């Protein structure tokens, strides 16, 4: 399978959201990445249901929704209703992760589990089989435009091996600090999905930058 690039709407111009969503529609990126922050799990607040609904109205590609919120199980149906295709919850925010993933599946979405930079891949041992996507945080969640954490490569290699050993189809997504200098090394280590916020939206030619990341 060729890899996926998921531009992060967090770095879009919210005053011109429709324009930026249409730009991603025109681009070679297969997904949208949507970051939801509650000001409790992470020290920032992004946006919620009305904004995602508005994005979904114009988006012609799947929404990959990354919840950086406490007790994400409270809102599974709501995210389905505003158009989420993949729903990712944080390992660190989920006391009953297995149940939450069952609920996401039952609601008709793909399941995602996100890991903070300090959380070892080994915690996924008994949940990988229920997980369609692992969102490997390569920065501390909360903000776009941060510096990539180098230890991520080791974690991707370990996770790829675990996926192989278990015969799972789980996708590995890298989230944070992905740029034109590190994306090839990430793909070589086993990444399947590259989230890119700052790299795409601060570029002088976002369409061209997405095309480069897709190569
Ligand atoms: C960080 C978010 C990321 C962020 C990535 O908490 O989960 O998705 O938007 O932004 P960049 O690519 O700018 O690091
Ligand atoms: Zn994200």
Coordinates of C-alpha atoms and ligand atoms in Angstrom, one line a residue:
X1 CA 0.0 0.0 0.0
X2 CA 1.3 3.5 -0.8
X3 CA 1.2 5.8 2.2
X4 CA -1.3 8.5 3.2
X5 CA -0.7 12.1 3.9
X6 CA -3.2 13.8 6.3
X7 CA -2.9 17.6 6.4
X8 CA -3.8 18.9 9.8
X9 CA -6.6 21.5 9.8
X10 CA -5.2 22.9 13.1
X11 CA -2.7 24.9 11.0
X12 CA -5.3 26.1 8.5
X13 CA -6.6 29.7 8.3
X14 CA -9.8 29.5 10.3
X15 CA -11.0 32.7 8.7
X16 CA -10.8 30.9 5.4
X17 CA -11.7 27.4 6.4
X18 CA -13.7 26.6 3.3
X19 CA -10.9 27.7 1.1
X20 CA -8.4 25.6 2.9
X21 CA -10.7 22.5 2.9
X22 CA -11.2 22.9 -0.8
X23 CA -7.4 23.2 -1.3
X24 CA -7.0 19.8 0.4
X25 CA -9.8 18.4 -1.8
X26 CA -7.8 19.5 -4.8
X27 CA -4.6 18.1 -3.5
X28 CA -3.1 14.6 -3.6
X29 CA -3.7 14.1 0.2
X30 CA -6.1 11.2 0.8
X31 CA -7.3 12.3 4.3
X32 CA -8.0 15.3 6.5
X33 CA -6.5 15.2 10.0
X34 CA -8.8 16.9 12.6
X35 CA -7.3 17.7 16.1
X36 CA -9.8 18.1 18.9
X37 CA -8.3 19.6 22.2
X38 CA -10.2 20.1 25.4
X39 CA -7.9 22.3 27.5
X40 CA -7.7 19.5 30.1
X41 CA -5.9 16.5 28.5
X42 CA -3.7 19.0 26.7
X43 CA -2.9 22.7 27.5
X44 CA -4.8 24.0 24.5
X45 CA -8.4 24.2 23.2
X46 CA -8.9 23.8 19.4
X47 CA -12.5 23.4 18.1
X48 CA -15.5 21.1 18.5
X49 CA -18.6 19.7 16.7
X50 CA -19.9 22.8 14.8
X51 CA -16.5 23.4 13.2
X52 CA -16.0 19.7 12.3
X53 CA -19.5 19.6 10.8
X54 CA -18.6 22.7 8.7
X55 CA -15.4 21.0 7.5
X56 CA -17.3 17.8 6.7
X57 CA -19.8 19.8 4.6
X58 CA -17.0 20.8 2.2
X59 CA -14.6 17.9 2.6
X60 CA -14.5 15.3 -0.1
X61 CA -12.1 13.0 1.7
X62 CA -12.3 11.0 4.9
X63 CA -11.9 12.8 8.3
X64 CA -9.2 11.3 10.6
X65 CA -10.3 12.7 13.9
X66 CA -7.7 12.8 16.7
X67 CA -9.2 13.4 20.2
X68 CA -6.9 15.0 22.7
X69 CA -9.7 15.0 25.4
X70 CA -10.3 13.3 28.7
X71 CA -13.0 10.6 28.8
X72 CA -13.4 10.4 25.0
X73 CA -16.0 7.7 25.4
X74 CA -18.6 10.4 26.2
X75 CA -18.7 11.6 22.6
X76 CA -18.3 8.7 20.2
X77 CA -21.8 9.0 18.6
X78 CA -21.4 12.8 18.3
X79 CA -18.2 12.4 16.3
X80 CA -19.8 9.9 14.1
X81 CA -22.6 12.3 13.5
X82 CA -20.3 15.1 12.4
X83 CA -18.5 12.9 9.9
X84 CA -15.6 11.1 11.5
X85 CA -14.2 8.2 9.5
X86 CA -11.3 7.2 11.9
X87 CA -11.8 8.1 15.6
X88 CA -8.6 8.1 17.6
X89 CA -8.5 8.3 21.4
X90 CA -5.4 8.6 23.6
X91 CA -4.2 5.5 25.4
X92 CA -3.4 7.9 28.3
X93 CA -7.0 9.2 28.5
X94 CA -8.8 5.9 28.3
X95 CA -9.4 3.8 31.4
X96 CA -11.5 1.2 29.5
X97 CA -9.8 1.3 26.2
X98 CA -11.1 -2.0 24.9
X99 CA -14.6 -1.0 25.6
X100 CA -14.1 2.4 23.9
X101 CA -12.7 0.8 20.8
X102 CA -15.7 -1.6 20.6
X103 CA -18.0 1.4 20.9
X104 CA -16.2 3.2 18.1
X105 CA -16.5 0.1 15.9
X106 CA -20.2 -0.3 16.7
X107 CA -20.8 3.3 15.7
X108 CA -19.3 2.4 12.3
X109 CA -15.9 4.1 12.5
X110 CA -12.3 2.9 12.3
X111 CA -10.5 2.7 15.6
X112 CA -7.4 4.7 16.5
X113 CA -5.2 4.7 19.6
X114 CA -2.8 7.6 20.1
X115 CA 0.4 7.3 22.2
X116 CA 2.2 10.2 23.8
X117 CA 6.0 10.4 23.3
X118 CA 6.7 8.9 26.7
X119 CA 4.4 5.9 26.4
X120 CA 6.1 2.8 25.3
X121 CA 4.7 0.8 22.3
X122 CA 4.6 -2.3 24.6
X123 CA 1.3 -1.1 26.2
X124 CA -0.4 -1.9 22.9
X125 CA 0.4 -5.6 23.2
X126 CA -3.2 -6.7 24.2
X127 CA -5.1 -4.1 22.2
X128 CA -3.4 -4.0 18.8
X129 CA -5.8 -6.6 17.4
X130 CA -8.7 -4.1 18.0
X131 CA -6.9 -1.1 16.6
X132 CA -7.1 0.0 12.9
X133 CA -4.6 2.8 13.4
X134 CA -1.9 3.8 16.0
X135 CA -1.3 7.5 16.1
X136 CA 2.3 7.8 17.3
X137 CA 2.8 11.3 18.7
X138 CA 6.2 12.6 17.6
X139 CA 5.7 15.8 19.6
X140 CA 3.9 16.4 22.9
X141 CA 0.2 16.9 21.9
X142 CA -1.4 20.3 22.1
X143 CA 0.2 22.5 19.5
X144 CA 1.1 22.5 15.8
X145 CA 4.6 23.5 14.6
X146 CA 6.7 21.8 17.3
X147 CA 10.0 20.0 16.8
X148 CA 10.0 16.3 15.9
X149 CA 11.2 14.0 18.7
X150 CA 13.9 11.7 17.3
X151 CA 13.1 8.7 19.6
X152 CA 10.0 8.2 17.4
X153 CA 12.0 6.2 14.8
X154 CA 12.8 3.5 17.3
X155 CA 9.1 3.3 18.4
X156 CA 7.9 3.0 14.8
X157 CA 10.3 0.1 14.2
X158 CA 9.2 -1.6 17.3
X159 CA 5.5 -1.2 16.5
X160 CA 6.0 -2.4 12.9
X161 CA 7.5 -5.6 14.3
X162 CA 4.7 -6.0 16.8
X163 CA 2.1 -5.6 14.0
X164 CA 4.0 -8.1 11.8
X165 CA 4.3 -10.7 14.7
X166 CA 0.6 -10.5 15.4
X167 CA -0.5 -10.5 11.7
X168 CA -2.5 -7.3 12.2
X169 CA -3.4 -4.8 9.5
X170 CA -2.9 -1.8 11.8
X171 CA -1.7 1.4 10.2
X172 CA 1.0 3.5 11.8
X173 CA 0.4 7.2 11.8
X174 CA 3.1 9.8 12.7
X175 CA 1.7 13.0 14.2
X176 CA 3.9 16.1 14.9
X177 CA 6.9 17.7 13.3
X178 CA 6.7 15.8 10.1
X179 CA 8.5 17.7 7.3
X180 CA 10.3 17.2 4.0
X181 CA 13.5 16.3 5.8
X182 CA 12.2 13.4 7.9
X183 CA 9.3 11.9 6.0
X184 CA 11.3 9.5 4.0
X185 CA 13.1 8.1 7.0
X186 CA 9.7 7.7 8.7
X187 CA 8.3 5.8 5.8
X188 CA 11.4 3.6 5.7
X189 CA 10.9 2.8 9.4
X190 CA 7.3 1.6 8.7
X191 CA 5.0 4.6 8.8
X192 CA 1.7 4.4 6.7
X193 CA 0.1 7.8 7.5
X194 CA 1.9 11.1 7.8
X195 CA 0.1 14.0 9.5
X196 CA 1.4 17.4 8.4
X197 CA 0.2 20.7 9.7
X198 CA 2.8 23.4 9.7
X199 CA 4.8 21.8 6.8
X200 CA 1.7 22.1 4.5
X201 CA 0.0 25.3 5.7
X202 CA 3.1 27.4 6.2
X203 CA 4.5 26.4 2.8
X204 CA 4.4 28.9 -0.1
X205 CA 2.9 26.2 -2.3
X206 CA 0.8 23.8 -0.1
X207 CA -0.3 21.7 -3.1
X208 CA 3.3 21.1 -4.2
X209 CA 4.4 20.3 -0.6
X210 CA 1.6 17.7 -0.3
X211 CA 2.7 16.2 -3.6
X212 CA 6.3 16.0 -2.3
X213 CA 5.2 14.3 0.9
X214 CA 3.2 11.8 -1.2
X215 CA 6.3 10.7 -3.1
Ligands
LIG1 C1 -0.5 18.1 17.8 C2 -1.5 17.6 16.8 C3 -1.0 17.5 15.5 C4 -0.5 18.8 14.9 C5 0.6 18.5 13.9 O1 -1.1 18.0 19.1 O2 -2.0 16.3 17.2 O3 -1.9 16.9 14.6 O4 -1.5 19.5 14.2 O5 1.1 19.7 13.5 P1 2.6 19.9 12.9 O6 2.6 19.0 11.7 O7 2.6 21.3 12.6 O8 3.5 19.4 13.9
LIG2 ZN1 -3.2 15.2 15.6

